[in-house]
Amino acid sequence: MNPWHISRAVSVLRAGGVIAYPTEAVWGLGCDPYNRAAVNKLLQLKRRSVAKGLILVSGQRGHVAPFLAALSPQQRARIEASWPGFQTWVVPDDGLAPAWIKGDYTGVALRLTTHPDVTALSKAFGRPLVSTSANISGRLVARDPLQLRLIFGAALDYVLPGSLGDEHSPSPIRDILSEATLRGGE
């Protein structure tokens, strides 16, 4: 990944912008999860209700560790066994995640990724970023930059160049408390 592109994306995130970036399976939309206006802009672009909640993604273990502090050693071990990797976990939130990230839920969804572009981006940004599929809610997801332009036109503040990973569908989501699979998985 070209450092200039990472630097540009971080500048846009810090300024409250919404970016598109490649993930393991599909193009994602992201912004600063602690900037309410940026999250609202992202939700408006997707035509998605804040009630549905959003995922936080990072390639840095230290960014997600504070969210795991209240878990039991067994729960942390279960999550750690799947991370870094293509697995999203919903964990109880003890006030670290903004309400506009959790939506109508009491937990927060987290993924510790191995995707090299997201890993570099989160490292340079210094915290997790929002991760949601690049689409209008309920419609097909962008799988290349041309589809991004067709869906969002010039509404995105930046598109981080890169390649998708080898996965074919968005990451499975599991709840650490109930152990229920909320999306995907076997």
C-alpha atoms as a PDB file:
ATOM      1  CA  MET A   1       0.000   0.000   0.000  1.00  0.00           C
ATOM      2  CA  ASN A   2       1.320   3.383  -1.005  1.00  0.00           C
ATOM      3  CA  PRO A   3       1.872   5.499   2.159  1.00  0.00           C
ATOM      4  CA  TRP A   4       0.476   8.568   0.378  1.00  0.00           C
ATOM      5  CA  HIS A   5      -2.913   6.859  -0.040  1.00  0.00           C
ATOM      6  CA  ILE A   6      -2.981   5.839   3.632  1.00  0.00           C
ATOM      7  CA  SER A   7      -2.045   9.378   4.676  1.00  0.00           C
ATOM      8  CA  ARG A   8      -4.750  10.860   2.448  1.00  0.00           C
ATOM      9  CA  ALA A   9      -7.389   8.459   3.808  1.00  0.00           C
ATOM     10  CA  VAL A  10      -6.414   9.286   7.405  1.00  0.00           C
ATOM     11  CA  SER A  11      -6.663  13.018   6.661  1.00  0.00           C
ATOM     12  CA  VAL A  12     -10.169  12.507   5.276  1.00  0.00           C
ATOM     13  CA  LEU A  13     -11.202  10.406   8.294  1.00  0.00           C
ATOM     14  CA  ARG A  14      -9.875  13.009  10.730  1.00  0.00           C
ATOM     15  CA  ALA A  15     -11.755  15.747   8.846  1.00  0.00           C
ATOM     16  CA  GLY A  16     -15.047  13.871   9.305  1.00  0.00           C
ATOM     17  CA  GLY A  17     -15.185  12.348   5.850  1.00  0.00           C
ATOM     18  CA  VAL A  18     -16.507   9.012   4.625  1.00  0.00           C
ATOM     19  CA  ILE A  19     -14.180   6.730   2.702  1.00  0.00           C
ATOM     20  CA  ALA A  20     -14.481   3.480   0.800  1.00  0.00           C
ATOM     21  CA  TYR A  21     -11.836   0.810   1.276  1.00  0.00           C
ATOM     22  CA  PRO A  22     -11.286  -2.826   0.314  1.00  0.00           C
ATOM     23  CA  THR A  23     -11.955  -5.519   2.913  1.00  0.00           C
ATOM     24  CA  GLU A  24     -11.691  -9.293   2.980  1.00  0.00           C
ATOM     25  CA  ALA A  25     -14.813  -9.820   0.827  1.00  0.00           C
ATOM     26  CA  VAL A  26     -16.445  -6.573  -0.336  1.00  0.00           C
ATOM     27  CA  TRP A  27     -15.764  -2.868  -0.481  1.00  0.00           C
ATOM     28  CA  GLY A  28     -16.531  -1.182   2.796  1.00  0.00           C
ATOM     29  CA  LEU A  29     -17.502   2.287   3.885  1.00  0.00           C
ATOM     30  CA  GLY A  30     -15.764   3.785   6.854  1.00  0.00           C
ATOM     31  CA  CYS A  31     -15.441   6.876   8.980  1.00  0.00           C
ATOM     32  CA  ASP A  32     -14.340   7.939  12.442  1.00  0.00           C
ATOM     33  CA  PRO A  33     -16.689   6.088  14.810  1.00  0.00           C
ATOM     34  CA  TYR A  34     -16.338   8.824  17.430  1.00  0.00           C
ATOM     35  CA  ASN A  35     -17.436  11.583  15.037  1.00  0.00           C
ATOM     36  CA  ARG A  36     -21.230  11.597  15.150  1.00  0.00           C
ATOM     37  CA  ALA A  37     -21.586  13.839  12.073  1.00  0.00           C
ATOM     38  CA  ALA A  38     -19.346  11.505  10.043  1.00  0.00           C
ATOM     39  CA  VAL A  39     -21.365   8.463  11.121  1.00  0.00           C
ATOM     40  CA  ASN A  40     -24.602  10.246  10.254  1.00  0.00           C
ATOM     41  CA  LYS A  41     -23.223  11.102   6.810  1.00  0.00           C
ATOM     42  CA  LEU A  42     -22.260   7.451   6.250  1.00  0.00           C
ATOM     43  CA  LEU A  43     -25.702   6.271   7.355  1.00  0.00           C
ATOM     44  CA  GLN A  44     -27.377   8.760   5.023  1.00  0.00           C
ATOM     45  CA  LEU A  45     -25.244   7.556   2.094  1.00  0.00           C
ATOM     46  CA  LYS A  46     -26.292   3.958   2.809  1.00  0.00           C
ATOM     47  CA  ARG A  47     -29.868   4.903   3.669  1.00  0.00           C
ATOM     48  CA  ARG A  48     -29.389   2.816   6.805  1.00  0.00           C
ATOM     49  CA  SER A  49     -31.030   3.336  10.169  1.00  0.00           C
ATOM     50  CA  VAL A  50     -28.771   4.133  13.115  1.00  0.00           C
ATOM     51  CA  ALA A  51     -30.800   1.507  15.012  1.00  0.00           C
ATOM     52  CA  LYS A  52     -29.052  -1.315  13.106  1.00  0.00           C
ATOM     53  CA  GLY A  53     -25.624  -0.528  14.581  1.00  0.00           C
ATOM     54  CA  LEU A  54     -22.227  -0.653  12.892  1.00  0.00           C
ATOM     55  CA  ILE A  55     -19.044  -2.728  13.120  1.00  0.00           C
ATOM     56  CA  LEU A  56     -15.719  -1.373  14.337  1.00  0.00           C
ATOM     57  CA  VAL A  57     -12.679  -2.813  12.544  1.00  0.00           C
ATOM     58  CA  SER A  58      -8.953  -2.561  13.161  1.00  0.00           C
ATOM     59  CA  GLY A  59      -5.811  -4.468  12.367  1.00  0.00           C
ATOM     60  CA  GLN A  60      -4.321  -3.452  15.715  1.00  0.00           C
ATOM     61  CA  ARG A  61      -4.921  -5.660  18.747  1.00  0.00           C
ATOM     62  CA  GLY A  62      -4.486  -2.680  21.091  1.00  0.00           C
ATOM     63  CA  HIS A  63      -7.418  -0.896  19.460  1.00  0.00           C
ATOM     64  CA  VAL A  64      -9.897  -3.643  20.358  1.00  0.00           C
ATOM     65  CA  ALA A  65      -8.374  -4.832  23.656  1.00  0.00           C
ATOM     66  CA  PRO A  66     -10.191  -2.229  25.824  1.00  0.00           C
ATOM     67  CA  PHE A  67     -13.545  -3.568  24.568  1.00  0.00           C
ATOM     68  CA  LEU A  68     -12.617  -7.070  25.798  1.00  0.00           C
ATOM     69  CA  ALA A  69     -11.500  -6.094  29.311  1.00  0.00           C
ATOM     70  CA  ALA A  70     -14.804  -6.955  31.037  1.00  0.00           C
ATOM     71  CA  LEU A  71     -15.051 -10.415  29.460  1.00  0.00           C
ATOM     72  CA  SER A  72     -14.231 -13.601  31.305  1.00  0.00           C
ATOM     73  CA  PRO A  73     -10.901 -15.281  30.523  1.00  0.00           C
ATOM     74  CA  GLN A  74     -12.823 -18.012  28.669  1.00  0.00           C
ATOM     75  CA  GLN A  75     -14.704 -15.469  26.533  1.00  0.00           C
ATOM     76  CA  ARG A  76     -11.495 -13.590  25.707  1.00  0.00           C
ATOM     77  CA  ALA A  77      -9.783 -16.871  24.814  1.00  0.00           C
ATOM     78  CA  ARG A  78     -12.628 -17.787  22.443  1.00  0.00           C
ATOM     79  CA  ILE A  79     -12.370 -14.442  20.664  1.00  0.00           C
ATOM     80  CA  GLU A  80      -8.566 -14.486  20.619  1.00  0.00           C
ATOM     81  CA  ALA A  81      -8.623 -17.956  19.028  1.00  0.00           C
ATOM     82  CA  SER A  82     -10.375 -16.475  15.968  1.00  0.00           C
ATOM     83  CA  TRP A  83      -8.385 -13.221  15.766  1.00  0.00           C
ATOM     84  CA  PRO A  84      -6.854 -11.738  13.846  1.00  0.00           C
ATOM     85  CA  GLY A  85      -9.101 -13.044  11.150  1.00  0.00           C
ATOM     86  CA  PHE A  86     -12.369 -13.016   9.327  1.00  0.00           C
ATOM     87  CA  GLN A  87     -14.677 -13.053  12.358  1.00  0.00           C
ATOM     88  CA  THR A  88     -16.784 -10.292  13.905  1.00  0.00           C
ATOM     89  CA  TRP A  89     -17.770 -10.580  17.565  1.00  0.00           C
ATOM     90  CA  VAL A  90     -20.472  -8.702  19.442  1.00  0.00           C
ATOM     91  CA  VAL A  91     -19.280  -8.002  22.976  1.00  0.00           C
ATOM     92  CA  PRO A  92     -20.956  -6.162  25.862  1.00  0.00           C
ATOM     93  CA  ASP A  93     -20.162  -2.458  25.848  1.00  0.00           C
ATOM     94  CA  ASP A  94     -19.113  -0.749  29.058  1.00  0.00           C
ATOM     95  CA  GLY A  95     -19.392   2.759  27.660  1.00  0.00           C
ATOM     96  CA  LEU A  96     -16.481   2.756  25.201  1.00  0.00           C
ATOM     97  CA  ALA A  97     -18.613   2.698  22.051  1.00  0.00           C
ATOM     98  CA  PRO A  98     -20.804   5.665  21.136  1.00  0.00           C
ATOM     99  CA  ALA A  99     -24.562   5.073  21.087  1.00  0.00           C
ATOM    100  CA  TRP A 100     -24.642   5.824  17.348  1.00  0.00           C
ATOM    101  CA  ILE A 101     -22.303   2.855  16.762  1.00  0.00           C
ATOM    102  CA  LYS A 102     -24.273   0.377  18.901  1.00  0.00           C
ATOM    103  CA  GLY A 103     -27.669   1.398  17.569  1.00  0.00           C
ATOM    104  CA  ASP A 104     -30.483  -0.354  19.421  1.00  0.00           C
ATOM    105  CA  TYR A 105     -28.078  -2.895  20.947  1.00  0.00           C
ATOM    106  CA  THR A 106     -26.206  -3.041  24.238  1.00  0.00           C
ATOM    107  CA  GLY A 107     -23.131  -4.612  22.664  1.00  0.00           C
ATOM    108  CA  VAL A 108     -20.606  -3.483  20.103  1.00  0.00           C
ATOM    109  CA  ALA A 109     -19.497  -5.461  17.021  1.00  0.00           C
ATOM    110  CA  LEU A 110     -15.708  -5.757  16.582  1.00  0.00           C
ATOM    111  CA  ARG A 111     -13.376  -7.341  14.024  1.00  0.00           C
ATOM    112  CA  LEU A 112      -9.592  -7.646  14.235  1.00  0.00           C
ATOM    113  CA  THR A 113      -8.703  -7.972  10.570  1.00  0.00           C
ATOM    114  CA  THR A 114      -5.667  -9.241   8.700  1.00  0.00           C
ATOM    115  CA  HIS A 115      -6.525  -7.326   5.516  1.00  0.00           C
ATOM    116  CA  PRO A 116      -3.289  -5.420   4.790  1.00  0.00           C
ATOM    117  CA  ASP A 117      -4.942  -2.169   3.671  1.00  0.00           C
ATOM    118  CA  VAL A 118      -7.296  -2.000   6.659  1.00  0.00           C
ATOM    119  CA  THR A 119      -4.421  -2.935   8.970  1.00  0.00           C
ATOM    120  CA  ALA A 120      -2.247  -0.113   7.608  1.00  0.00           C
ATOM    121  CA  LEU A 121      -5.144   2.337   7.674  1.00  0.00           C
ATOM    122  CA  SER A 122      -6.151   1.601  11.269  1.00  0.00           C
ATOM    123  CA  LYS A 123      -2.528   1.785  12.412  1.00  0.00           C
ATOM    124  CA  ALA A 124      -2.068   5.208  10.817  1.00  0.00           C
ATOM    125  CA  PHE A 125      -5.493   6.424  12.032  1.00  0.00           C
ATOM    126  CA  GLY A 126      -4.696   5.337  15.583  1.00  0.00           C
ATOM    127  CA  ARG A 127      -8.043   3.717  16.396  1.00  0.00           C
ATOM    128  CA  PRO A 128     -10.705   1.455  14.899  1.00  0.00           C
ATOM    129  CA  LEU A 129     -12.858   2.706  12.069  1.00  0.00           C
ATOM    130  CA  VAL A 130     -16.424   2.008  11.046  1.00  0.00           C
ATOM    131  CA  SER A 131     -16.832  -0.986   8.765  1.00  0.00           C
ATOM    132  CA  THR A 132     -20.019  -1.458   6.798  1.00  0.00           C
ATOM    133  CA  SER A 133     -20.600  -2.784   3.317  1.00  0.00           C
ATOM    134  CA  ALA A 134     -20.447  -0.280   0.464  1.00  0.00           C
ATOM    135  CA  ASN A 135     -24.027  -0.373  -0.726  1.00  0.00           C
ATOM    136  CA  ILE A 136     -27.417   1.182  -0.318  1.00  0.00           C
ATOM    137  CA  SER A 137     -29.069  -0.855   2.451  1.00  0.00           C
ATOM    138  CA  GLY A 138     -30.691  -3.978   1.067  1.00  0.00           C
ATOM    139  CA  ARG A 139     -29.059  -3.688  -2.354  1.00  0.00           C
ATOM    140  CA  LEU A 140     -26.030  -5.285  -4.022  1.00  0.00           C
ATOM    141  CA  VAL A 141     -22.647  -4.565  -2.463  1.00  0.00           C
ATOM    142  CA  ALA A 142     -19.816  -2.945  -4.436  1.00  0.00           C
ATOM    143  CA  ARG A 143     -17.098  -5.393  -5.415  1.00  0.00           C
ATOM    144  CA  ASP A 144     -14.967  -2.975  -7.451  1.00  0.00           C
ATOM    145  CA  PRO A 145     -14.285   0.771  -7.721  1.00  0.00           C
ATOM    146  CA  LEU A 146     -16.553   1.155 -10.772  1.00  0.00           C
ATOM    147  CA  GLN A 147     -19.510  -0.186  -8.771  1.00  0.00           C
ATOM    148  CA  LEU A 148     -18.604   2.263  -5.985  1.00  0.00           C
ATOM    149  CA  ARG A 149     -18.888   5.152  -8.442  1.00  0.00           C
ATOM    150  CA  LEU A 150     -22.155   3.825  -9.853  1.00  0.00           C
ATOM    151  CA  ILE A 151     -23.677   3.513  -6.370  1.00  0.00           C
ATOM    152  CA  PHE A 152     -22.325   6.640  -4.675  1.00  0.00           C
ATOM    153  CA  GLY A 153     -21.166   8.938  -7.490  1.00  0.00           C
ATOM    154  CA  ALA A 154     -19.059  11.740  -6.040  1.00  0.00           C
ATOM    155  CA  ALA A 155     -20.599  11.454  -2.550  1.00  0.00           C
ATOM    156  CA  LEU A 156     -17.608   9.591  -1.083  1.00  0.00           C
ATOM    157  CA  ASP A 157     -14.793  11.741   0.233  1.00  0.00           C
ATOM    158  CA  TYR A 158     -12.051   9.260  -0.724  1.00  0.00           C
ATOM    159  CA  VAL A 159     -11.609   5.774  -2.170  1.00  0.00           C
ATOM    160  CA  LEU A 160      -8.561   3.943  -0.822  1.00  0.00           C
ATOM    161  CA  PRO A 161      -7.087   1.942  -3.703  1.00  0.00           C
ATOM    162  CA  GLY A 162      -6.534  -1.735  -3.075  1.00  0.00           C
ATOM    163  CA  SER A 163      -7.729  -5.256  -3.643  1.00  0.00           C
ATOM    164  CA  LEU A 164     -10.389  -7.340  -1.969  1.00  0.00           C
ATOM    165  CA  GLY A 165      -9.358 -10.384   0.016  1.00  0.00           C
ATOM    166  CA  ASP A 166     -10.287 -13.964  -0.838  1.00  0.00           C
ATOM    167  CA  GLU A 167     -13.574 -14.180   1.066  1.00  0.00           C
ATOM    168  CA  HIS A 168     -16.876 -14.274  -0.824  1.00  0.00           C
ATOM    169  CA  SER A 169     -19.350 -12.874   1.712  1.00  0.00           C
ATOM    170  CA  PRO A 170     -19.201 -10.464   4.670  1.00  0.00           C
ATOM    171  CA  SER A 171     -17.660 -11.745   7.888  1.00  0.00           C
ATOM    172  CA  PRO A 172     -19.653 -14.001  10.187  1.00  0.00           C
ATOM    173  CA  ILE A 173     -20.954 -12.203  13.270  1.00  0.00           C
ATOM    174  CA  ARG A 174     -21.235 -14.030  16.586  1.00  0.00           C
ATOM    175  CA  ASP A 175     -22.405 -12.855  19.994  1.00  0.00           C
ATOM    176  CA  ILE A 176     -19.930 -13.751  22.756  1.00  0.00           C
ATOM    177  CA  LEU A 177     -22.609 -13.856  25.480  1.00  0.00           C
ATOM    178  CA  SER A 178     -25.264 -15.977  23.766  1.00  0.00           C
ATOM    179  CA  GLU A 179     -22.801 -17.716  21.438  1.00  0.00           C
ATOM    180  CA  ALA A 180     -25.435 -17.232  18.721  1.00  0.00           C
ATOM    181  CA  THR A 181     -24.423 -16.721  15.117  1.00  0.00           C
ATOM    182  CA  LEU A 182     -26.044 -13.471  14.018  1.00  0.00           C
ATOM    183  CA  ARG A 183     -24.817 -13.543  10.395  1.00  0.00           C
ATOM    184  CA  GLY A 184     -23.033 -16.112   8.240  1.00  0.00           C
ATOM    185  CA  GLY A 185     -20.942 -18.923   9.624  1.00  0.00           C
ATOM    186  CA  GLU A 186     -21.585 -22.600   9.411  1.00  0.00           C
END
